[in-house]
Coordinates of C-alpha atoms and ligand atoms in Angstrom, one line a residue:
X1 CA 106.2 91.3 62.6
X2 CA 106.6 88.9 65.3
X3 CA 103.5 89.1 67.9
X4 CA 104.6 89.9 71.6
X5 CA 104.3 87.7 74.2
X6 CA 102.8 88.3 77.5
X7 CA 103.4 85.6 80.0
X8 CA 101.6 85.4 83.3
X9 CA 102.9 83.7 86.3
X10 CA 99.6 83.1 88.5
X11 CA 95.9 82.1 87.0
X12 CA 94.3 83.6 89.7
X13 CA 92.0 86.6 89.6
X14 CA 94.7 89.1 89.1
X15 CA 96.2 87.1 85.7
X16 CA 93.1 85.4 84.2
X17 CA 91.5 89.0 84.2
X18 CA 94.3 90.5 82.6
X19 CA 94.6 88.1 80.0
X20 CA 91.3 88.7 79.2
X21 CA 91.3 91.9 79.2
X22 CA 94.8 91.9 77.1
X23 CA 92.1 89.6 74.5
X24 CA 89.7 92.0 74.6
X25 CA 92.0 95.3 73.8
X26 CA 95.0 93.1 70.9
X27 CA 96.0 90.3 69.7
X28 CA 98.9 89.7 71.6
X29 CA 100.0 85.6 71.9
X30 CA 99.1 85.0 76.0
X31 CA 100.1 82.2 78.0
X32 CA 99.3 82.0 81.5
X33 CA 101.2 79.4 83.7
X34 CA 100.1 77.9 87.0
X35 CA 101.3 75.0 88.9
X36 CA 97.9 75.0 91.5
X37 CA 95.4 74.0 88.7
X38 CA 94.7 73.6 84.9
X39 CA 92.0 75.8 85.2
X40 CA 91.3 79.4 86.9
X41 CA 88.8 78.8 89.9
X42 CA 87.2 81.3 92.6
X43 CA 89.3 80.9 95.4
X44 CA 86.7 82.6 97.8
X45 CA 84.5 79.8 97.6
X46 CA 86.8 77.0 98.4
X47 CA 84.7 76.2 101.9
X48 CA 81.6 76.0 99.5
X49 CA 83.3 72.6 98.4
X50 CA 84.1 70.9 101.7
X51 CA 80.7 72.1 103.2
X52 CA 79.1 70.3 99.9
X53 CA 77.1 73.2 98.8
X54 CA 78.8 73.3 95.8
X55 CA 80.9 71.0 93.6
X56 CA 84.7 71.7 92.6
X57 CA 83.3 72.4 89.0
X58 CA 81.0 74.9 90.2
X59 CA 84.0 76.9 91.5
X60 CA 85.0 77.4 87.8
X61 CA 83.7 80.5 86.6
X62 CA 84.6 79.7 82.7
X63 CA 83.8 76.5 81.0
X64 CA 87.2 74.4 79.8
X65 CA 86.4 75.7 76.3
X66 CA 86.8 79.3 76.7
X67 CA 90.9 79.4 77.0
X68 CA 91.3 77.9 73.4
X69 CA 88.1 80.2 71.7
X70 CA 90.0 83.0 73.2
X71 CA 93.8 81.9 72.3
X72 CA 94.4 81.8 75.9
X73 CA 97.2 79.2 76.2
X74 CA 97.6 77.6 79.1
X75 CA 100.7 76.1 81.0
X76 CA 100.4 73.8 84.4
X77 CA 103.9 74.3 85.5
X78 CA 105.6 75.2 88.4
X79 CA 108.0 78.6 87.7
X80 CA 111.0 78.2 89.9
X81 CA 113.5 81.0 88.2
X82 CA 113.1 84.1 86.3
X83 CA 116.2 85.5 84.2
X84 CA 115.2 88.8 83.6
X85 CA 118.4 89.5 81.2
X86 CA 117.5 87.3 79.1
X87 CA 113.7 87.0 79.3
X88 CA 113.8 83.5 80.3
X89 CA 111.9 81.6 82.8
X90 CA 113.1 78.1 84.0
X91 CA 110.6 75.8 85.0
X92 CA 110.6 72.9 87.5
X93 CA 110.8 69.9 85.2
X94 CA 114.4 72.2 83.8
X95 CA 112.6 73.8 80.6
X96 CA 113.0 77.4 79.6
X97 CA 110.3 79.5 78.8
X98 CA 110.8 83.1 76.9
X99 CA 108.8 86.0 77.2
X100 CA 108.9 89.6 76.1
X101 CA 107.3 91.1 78.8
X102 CA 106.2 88.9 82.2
X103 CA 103.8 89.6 84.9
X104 CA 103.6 88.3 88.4
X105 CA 100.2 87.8 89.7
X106 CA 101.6 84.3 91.8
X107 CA 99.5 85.1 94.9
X108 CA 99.7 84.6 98.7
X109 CA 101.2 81.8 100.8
X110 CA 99.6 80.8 104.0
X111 CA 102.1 82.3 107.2
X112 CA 104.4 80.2 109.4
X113 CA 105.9 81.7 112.1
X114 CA 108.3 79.2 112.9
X115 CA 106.5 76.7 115.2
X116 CA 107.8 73.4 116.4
X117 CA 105.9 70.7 114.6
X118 CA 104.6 73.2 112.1
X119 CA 105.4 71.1 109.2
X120 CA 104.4 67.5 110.7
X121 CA 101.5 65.6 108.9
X122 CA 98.4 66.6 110.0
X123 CA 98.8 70.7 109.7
X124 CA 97.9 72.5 106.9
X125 CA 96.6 76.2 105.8
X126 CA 93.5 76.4 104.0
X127 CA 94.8 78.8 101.0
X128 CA 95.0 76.0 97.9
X129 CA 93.4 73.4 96.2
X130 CA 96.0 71.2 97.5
X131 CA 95.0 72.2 101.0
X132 CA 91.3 71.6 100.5
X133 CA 92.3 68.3 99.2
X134 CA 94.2 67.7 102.1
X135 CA 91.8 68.8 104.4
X136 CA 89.2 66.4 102.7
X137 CA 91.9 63.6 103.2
X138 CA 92.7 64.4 107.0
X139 CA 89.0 65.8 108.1
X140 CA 86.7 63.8 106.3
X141 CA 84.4 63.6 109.3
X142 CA 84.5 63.3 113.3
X143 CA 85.6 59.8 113.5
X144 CA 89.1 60.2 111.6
X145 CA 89.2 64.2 112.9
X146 CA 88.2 63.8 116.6
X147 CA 89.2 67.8 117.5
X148 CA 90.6 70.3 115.3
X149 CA 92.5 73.1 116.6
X150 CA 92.6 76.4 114.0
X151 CA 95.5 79.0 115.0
X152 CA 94.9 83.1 113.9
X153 CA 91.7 84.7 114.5
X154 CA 91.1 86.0 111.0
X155 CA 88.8 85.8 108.1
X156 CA 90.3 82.2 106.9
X157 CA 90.2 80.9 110.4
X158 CA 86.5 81.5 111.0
X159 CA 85.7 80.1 107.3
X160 CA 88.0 76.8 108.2
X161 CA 85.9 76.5 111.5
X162 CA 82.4 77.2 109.8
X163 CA 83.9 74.2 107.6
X164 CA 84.8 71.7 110.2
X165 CA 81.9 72.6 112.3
X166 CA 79.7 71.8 109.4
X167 CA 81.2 68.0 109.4
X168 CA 80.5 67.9 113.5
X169 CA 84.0 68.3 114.1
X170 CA 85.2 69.8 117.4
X171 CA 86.8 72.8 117.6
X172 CA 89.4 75.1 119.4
X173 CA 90.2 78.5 118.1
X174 CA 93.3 79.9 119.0
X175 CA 93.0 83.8 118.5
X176 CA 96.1 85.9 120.0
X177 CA 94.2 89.2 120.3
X178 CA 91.6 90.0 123.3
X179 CA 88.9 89.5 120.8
X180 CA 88.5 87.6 117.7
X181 CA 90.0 89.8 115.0
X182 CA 90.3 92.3 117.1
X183 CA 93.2 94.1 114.8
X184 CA 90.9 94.9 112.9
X185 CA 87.9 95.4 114.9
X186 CA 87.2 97.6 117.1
X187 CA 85.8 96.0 120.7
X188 CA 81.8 96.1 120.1
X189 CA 82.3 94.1 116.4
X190 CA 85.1 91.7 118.1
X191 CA 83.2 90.7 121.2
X192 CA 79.6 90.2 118.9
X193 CA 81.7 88.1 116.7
X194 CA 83.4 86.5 119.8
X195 CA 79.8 85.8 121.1
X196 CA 78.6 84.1 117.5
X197 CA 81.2 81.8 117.2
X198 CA 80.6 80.5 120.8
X199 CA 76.7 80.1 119.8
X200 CA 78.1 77.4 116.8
X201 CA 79.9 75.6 120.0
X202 CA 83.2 76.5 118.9
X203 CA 85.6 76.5 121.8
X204 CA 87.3 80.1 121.1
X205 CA 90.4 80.9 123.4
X206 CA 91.0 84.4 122.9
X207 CA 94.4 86.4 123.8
X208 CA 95.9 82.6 123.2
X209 CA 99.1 81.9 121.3
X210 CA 100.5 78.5 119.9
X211 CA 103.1 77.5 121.9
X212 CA 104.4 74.2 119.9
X213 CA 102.3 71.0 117.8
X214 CA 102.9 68.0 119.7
X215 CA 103.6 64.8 117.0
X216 CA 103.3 61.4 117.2
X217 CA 105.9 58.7 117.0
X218 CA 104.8 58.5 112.7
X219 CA 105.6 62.3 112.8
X220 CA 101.6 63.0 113.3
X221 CA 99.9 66.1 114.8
X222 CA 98.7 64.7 118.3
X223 CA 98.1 68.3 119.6
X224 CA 98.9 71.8 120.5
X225 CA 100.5 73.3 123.6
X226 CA 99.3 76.4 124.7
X227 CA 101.6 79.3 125.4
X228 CA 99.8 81.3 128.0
X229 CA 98.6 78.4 130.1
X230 CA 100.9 75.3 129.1
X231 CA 97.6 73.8 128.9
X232 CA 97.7 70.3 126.2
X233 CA 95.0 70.4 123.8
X234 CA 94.7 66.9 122.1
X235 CA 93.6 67.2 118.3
X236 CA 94.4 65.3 115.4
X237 CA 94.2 68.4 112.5
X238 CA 95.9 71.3 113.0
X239 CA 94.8 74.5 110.6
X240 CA 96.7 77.6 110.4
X241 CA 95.3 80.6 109.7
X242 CA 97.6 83.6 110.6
X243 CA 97.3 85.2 107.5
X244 CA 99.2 85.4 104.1
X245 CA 102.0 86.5 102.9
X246 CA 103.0 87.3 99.1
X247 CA 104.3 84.0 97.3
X248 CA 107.6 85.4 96.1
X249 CA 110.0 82.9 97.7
X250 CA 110.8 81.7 93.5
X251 CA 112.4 85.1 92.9
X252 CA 114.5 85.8 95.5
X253 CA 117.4 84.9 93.0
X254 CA 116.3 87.2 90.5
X255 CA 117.1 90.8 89.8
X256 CA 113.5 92.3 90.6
X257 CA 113.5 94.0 93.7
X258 CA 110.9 92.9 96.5
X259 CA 110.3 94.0 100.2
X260 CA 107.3 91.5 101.5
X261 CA 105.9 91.6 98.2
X262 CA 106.7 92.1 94.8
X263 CA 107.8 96.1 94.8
X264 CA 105.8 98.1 92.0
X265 CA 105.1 101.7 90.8
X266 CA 101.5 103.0 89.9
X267 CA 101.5 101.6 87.3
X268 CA 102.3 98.6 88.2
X269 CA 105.6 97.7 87.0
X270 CA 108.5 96.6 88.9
X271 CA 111.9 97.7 89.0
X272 CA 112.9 95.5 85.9
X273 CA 111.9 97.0 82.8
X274 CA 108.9 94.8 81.0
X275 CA 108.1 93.0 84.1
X276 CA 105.1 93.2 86.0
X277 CA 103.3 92.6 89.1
X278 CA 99.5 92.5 90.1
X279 CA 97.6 91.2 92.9
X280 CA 98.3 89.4 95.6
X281 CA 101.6 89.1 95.2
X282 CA 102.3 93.0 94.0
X283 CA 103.4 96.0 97.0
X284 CA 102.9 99.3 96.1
X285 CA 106.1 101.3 97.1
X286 CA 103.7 104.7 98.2
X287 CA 101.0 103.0 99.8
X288 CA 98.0 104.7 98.3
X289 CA 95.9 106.8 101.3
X290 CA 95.0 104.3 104.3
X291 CA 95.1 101.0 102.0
X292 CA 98.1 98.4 103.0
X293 CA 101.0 98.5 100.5
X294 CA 99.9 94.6 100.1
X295 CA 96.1 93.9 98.9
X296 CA 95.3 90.6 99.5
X297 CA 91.7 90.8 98.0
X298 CA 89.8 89.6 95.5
X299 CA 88.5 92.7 94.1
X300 CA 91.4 94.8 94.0
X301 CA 93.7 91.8 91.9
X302 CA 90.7 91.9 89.6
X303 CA 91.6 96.2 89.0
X304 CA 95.0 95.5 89.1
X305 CA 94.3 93.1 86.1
X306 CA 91.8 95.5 84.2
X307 CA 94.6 98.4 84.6
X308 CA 97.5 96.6 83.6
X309 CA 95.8 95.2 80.2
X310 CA 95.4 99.0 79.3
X311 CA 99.1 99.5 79.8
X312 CA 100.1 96.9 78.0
X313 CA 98.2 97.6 75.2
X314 CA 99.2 101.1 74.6
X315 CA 96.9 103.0 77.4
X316 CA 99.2 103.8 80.2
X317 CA 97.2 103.8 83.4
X318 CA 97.7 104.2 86.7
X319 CA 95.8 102.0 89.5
X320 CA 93.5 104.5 91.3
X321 CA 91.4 101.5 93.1
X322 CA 89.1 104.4 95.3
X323 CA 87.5 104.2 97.9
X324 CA 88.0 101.3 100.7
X325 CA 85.5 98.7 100.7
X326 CA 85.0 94.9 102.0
X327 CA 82.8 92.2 103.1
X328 CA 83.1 89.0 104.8
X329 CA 80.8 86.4 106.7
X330 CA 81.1 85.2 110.2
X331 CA 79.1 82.2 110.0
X332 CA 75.7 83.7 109.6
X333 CA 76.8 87.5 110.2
X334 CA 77.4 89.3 106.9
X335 CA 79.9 92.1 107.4
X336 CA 80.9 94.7 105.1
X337 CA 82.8 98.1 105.6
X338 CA 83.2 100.9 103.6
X339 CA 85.8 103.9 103.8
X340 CA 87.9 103.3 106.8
X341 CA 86.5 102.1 110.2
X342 CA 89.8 101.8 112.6
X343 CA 89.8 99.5 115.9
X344 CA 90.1 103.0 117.8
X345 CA 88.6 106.6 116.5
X346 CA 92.3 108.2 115.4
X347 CA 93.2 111.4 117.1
X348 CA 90.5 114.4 116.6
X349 CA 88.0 111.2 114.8
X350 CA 85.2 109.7 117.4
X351 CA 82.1 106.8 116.7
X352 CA 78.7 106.1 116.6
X353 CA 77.9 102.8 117.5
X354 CA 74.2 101.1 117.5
X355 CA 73.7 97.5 118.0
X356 CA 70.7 95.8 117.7
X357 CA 69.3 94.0 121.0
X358 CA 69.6 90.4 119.2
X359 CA 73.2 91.2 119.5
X360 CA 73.6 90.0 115.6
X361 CA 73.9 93.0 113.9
X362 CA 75.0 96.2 114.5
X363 CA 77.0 99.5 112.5
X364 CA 79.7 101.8 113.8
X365 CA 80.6 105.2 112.4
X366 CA 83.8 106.6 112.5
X367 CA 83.6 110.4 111.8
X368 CA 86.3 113.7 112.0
X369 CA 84.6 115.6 115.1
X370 CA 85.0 118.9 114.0
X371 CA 83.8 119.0 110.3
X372 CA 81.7 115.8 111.3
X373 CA 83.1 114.7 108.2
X374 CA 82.1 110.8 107.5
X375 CA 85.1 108.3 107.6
X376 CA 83.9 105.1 107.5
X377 CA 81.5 102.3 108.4
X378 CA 81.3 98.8 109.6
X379 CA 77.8 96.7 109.5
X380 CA 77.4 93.3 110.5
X381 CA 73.9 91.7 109.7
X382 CA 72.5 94.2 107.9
X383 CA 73.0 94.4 104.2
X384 CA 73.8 98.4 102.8
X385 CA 74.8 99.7 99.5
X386 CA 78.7 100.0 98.3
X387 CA 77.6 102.5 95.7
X388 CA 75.4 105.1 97.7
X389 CA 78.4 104.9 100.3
X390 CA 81.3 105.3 97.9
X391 CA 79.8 108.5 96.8
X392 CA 79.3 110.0 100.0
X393 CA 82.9 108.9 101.2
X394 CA 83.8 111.6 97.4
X395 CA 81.1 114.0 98.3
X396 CA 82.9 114.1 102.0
X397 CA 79.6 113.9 103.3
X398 CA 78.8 114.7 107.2
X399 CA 77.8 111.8 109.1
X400 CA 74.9 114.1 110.1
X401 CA 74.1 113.7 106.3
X402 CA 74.7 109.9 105.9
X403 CA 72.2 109.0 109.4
X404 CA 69.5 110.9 107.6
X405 CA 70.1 109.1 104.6
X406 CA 70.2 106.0 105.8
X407 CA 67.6 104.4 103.7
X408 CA 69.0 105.7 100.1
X409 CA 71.7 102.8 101.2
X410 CA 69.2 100.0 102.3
X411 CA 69.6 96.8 99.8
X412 CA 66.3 96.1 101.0
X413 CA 64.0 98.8 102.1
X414 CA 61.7 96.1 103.7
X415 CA 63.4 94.6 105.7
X416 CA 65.3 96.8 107.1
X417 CA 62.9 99.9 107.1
X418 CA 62.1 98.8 111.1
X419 CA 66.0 99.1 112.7
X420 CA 66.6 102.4 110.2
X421 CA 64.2 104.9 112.5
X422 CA 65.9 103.1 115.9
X423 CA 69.2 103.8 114.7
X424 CA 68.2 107.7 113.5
X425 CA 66.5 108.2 117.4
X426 CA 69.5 106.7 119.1
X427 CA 72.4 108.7 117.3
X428 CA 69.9 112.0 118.1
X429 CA 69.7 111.1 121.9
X430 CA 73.2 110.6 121.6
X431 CA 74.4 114.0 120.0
X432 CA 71.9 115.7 122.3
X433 CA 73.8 114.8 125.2
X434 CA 77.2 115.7 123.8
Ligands
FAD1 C1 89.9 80.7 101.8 C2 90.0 82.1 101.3 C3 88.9 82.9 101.3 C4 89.0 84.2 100.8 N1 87.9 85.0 100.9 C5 87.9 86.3 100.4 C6 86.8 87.1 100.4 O1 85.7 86.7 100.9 N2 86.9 88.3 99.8 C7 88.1 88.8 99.3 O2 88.1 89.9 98.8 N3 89.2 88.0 99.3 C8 89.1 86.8 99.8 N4 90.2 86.0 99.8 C9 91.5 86.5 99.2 C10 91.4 86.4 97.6 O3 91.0 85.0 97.3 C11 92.8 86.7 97.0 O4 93.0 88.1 97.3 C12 92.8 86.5 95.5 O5 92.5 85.1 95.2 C13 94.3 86.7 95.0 O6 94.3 86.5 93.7 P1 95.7 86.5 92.9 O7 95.3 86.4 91.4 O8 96.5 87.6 93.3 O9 96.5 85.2 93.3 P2 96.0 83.6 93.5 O10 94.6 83.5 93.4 O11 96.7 83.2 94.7 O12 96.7 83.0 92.2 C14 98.1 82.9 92.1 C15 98.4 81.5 91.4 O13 99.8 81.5 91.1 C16 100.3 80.2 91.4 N5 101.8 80.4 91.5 C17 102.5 80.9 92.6 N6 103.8 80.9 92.4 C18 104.0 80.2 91.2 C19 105.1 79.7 90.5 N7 106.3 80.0 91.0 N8 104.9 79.0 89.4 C20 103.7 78.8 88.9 N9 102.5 79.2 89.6 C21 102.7 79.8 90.7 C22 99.6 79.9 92.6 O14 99.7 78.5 92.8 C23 98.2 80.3 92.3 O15 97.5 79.4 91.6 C24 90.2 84.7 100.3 C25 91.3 83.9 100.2 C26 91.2 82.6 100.7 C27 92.4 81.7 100.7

């Protein structure tokens, strides 16, 4: 019998963990095809390389071997139709490519919103390999890159000006909310963000929106006008950073349905029969609880890989990714949430917020107020425990519950034993005056 072919459009962390998994569970033939790079690297340390803590190699999590020990062939080619009728896919040098049953897992694109000057020399996202090679090319150090100016206030824009500020570059960080990521955020973990990215000398303009790029004669970034205040900031690298958007421009031809994203069922399928679509690139039609249709994290496109391998291989399953959870740095702030934590307490929710008085870390507690039913936290210096929190988000535990129990979620007790009884006393003093 002739062995099925499962072909994966994307070697990020979405298809490089289904095809293993797809190894693990049959022997099915797998090819995985990618135009970015040979090899599957982790894209959330790509800063790592231009800061020089670590080398592009080091990025690899699988040495060059393991894709041929594990019959995992490998195609460095650029995909730029799929023929779902007759299970072709054409590539960009003209070839055609067969599969019996395909999966998209091609990723996010950095956004554009239309700009003047948005395309000159001189601008580029910081999403790809290509881009970190670019920005190695354009921002090599503060000679050639007098002033960089990053646009979008999110968690790529503060990595790309941890980056530049690394190399003694100047910048100016354009963020169009009141406070940096403050979409996200609610005010107290915007504004101590806002105040640590001022401490690294950054020159953060907040509730400021691009206006155009100014170019040189040779087509090259000069600057950026500001929209609020006309105001001419002279630069000669331009990074934005207004988020991502699913990279599904290459299928707009074909016959599988998309909104922003590639549109998909439960269990992950599209509305073609035997195609696929998983991570970044995938939108679930029901959005599932609170969580965005679109995922754009790491984690979840490595659970959207796991699941799909069981369906393929004969164990239909549906993609149940549980409770919220995330974690970022600002520079030196660790932040990681768990459950959901909303810029304002929703209607019949309200907050406990503590801050330290170094004004570097702090948590805030969003809660139901009559059950006192525990929603969600942020935390920003302090390190706490995904696990002890995910079972208290299923138990529906009482926030009354979770402050008592703080220290069950310590990741280390000793360290942390000191803030645990402050922020116990000040949530008490608080409740007694309610
Ligand atoms: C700088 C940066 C930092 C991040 N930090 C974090 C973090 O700290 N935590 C977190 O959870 N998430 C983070 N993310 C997000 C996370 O990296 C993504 O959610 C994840 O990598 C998406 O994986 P994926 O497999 O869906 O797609 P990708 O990793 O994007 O892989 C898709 C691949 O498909 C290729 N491709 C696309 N179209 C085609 C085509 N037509 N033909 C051939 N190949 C194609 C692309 O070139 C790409 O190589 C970060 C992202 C960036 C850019």
């Amino acid at each position: 019998m002739k062995q099925e072919h499962i072909v994966i459009i994307g070697n990020g962390i979405a298809g490089v963990t289904l095809a293993r998994h797809i190894r693990k569970l049959s022997d099915k033939r797998i090819t995985l095809i990618s135009s970015e790079s040979e090899h599957f690297f982790s894209r959330t340390a790509l800063m790592y390389v231009y800061m020089g803590h670590m080398k592009w190699d080091h990025l690899k999590p699988y040495e060059d071997k393991f894709w041929k020990k594990n019959r995992l062939e490998l195609k460095q080619a650029y995909v730029t139709e799929v023929n779902t009728d007759q299970k072709r896919l054409k590539l960009e040098s003209g070839e055609l490519f067969a599969y019996d049953k395909l999966v998209i897992a091609c990723g996010s694109k950095s956004n554009k919103f239309g700009w003047p000057g948005q395309d000159a020399k001189g601008v580029l996202g910081l999403v790809s390999k290509q881009d970190l090679e670019e920005l190695e090319e354009l921002a090599p150090n503060n000679q050639v890159c007098k002033r960089a100016v990053i646009v979008g206030g999110g968690l790529i824009g503060v990595e790309l000006a941890e980056m530049l500020a690394t190399r003694n570059i100047p910048v100016t960080f354009l963020v169009r909310e009141p406070h940096f990521w403050n979409n996200v955020l609610p005010d107290e973990e915007a504004k101590l963000i806002d105040r640590h990215i001022r401490e690294h000398h950054i020159d953060l303009r907040l509730s400021s929106n691009l206006d155009e790029i100014l170019t040189d004669e040779q087509g090259k970034v000069k600057g950026v006008k500001i929209k609020e205040t006309d105001e001419v900031v002279d630069c000669d690298v331009v990074g934005l950073t207004p988020g991502v958007s699913p990279n599904v421009e290459f299928l707009k031809n074909s016959a599988i349905e998309l909104n922003r994203g590639v549109l998909v069922n439960r269990h992950l399928e599209t509305s073609v029969t035997d195609v696929y679509a998983i991570g970044d690139c995938a939108e679930q039609r029901e959005p599932i609880g609170n969580r965005p249709a679109v995922e754009a994290v790491w984690y979840t496109g490595r659970m959207m890989g796991e699941t799909l391998a069981q369906t393929l291989c004969g164990n239909p399953m549906e993609y149940k990714p549980g409770h919220w959870f995330n974690s970022a740095k600002f520079f030196d702030i660790e932040y990681q949430t768990y459950g959901w934590v909303f810029p304002k307490p929703p209607e019949g929710h309200t907050d406990f917020y503590w801050e330290h008085e170094d004004g570097k870390k702090c948590i805030h507690i969003q809660y139901e107020k009559g059950s006192r039913q525990f929603k969600g936290i942020n935390t920003f210096g302090i390190r706490l425990r995904h696990e002890v929190f995910d079972h208290w988000l299923t138990q529906k535990a009482t926030v009354d519950e979770v402050i008592d129990n703080l220290k069950l979620a310590n990741f280390d007790p000793e360290f942390y034993k000191h803030y645990e009884n402050e922020i116990i006393n000040v949530f008490r003093t608080q409740k007694a005056e309610v």
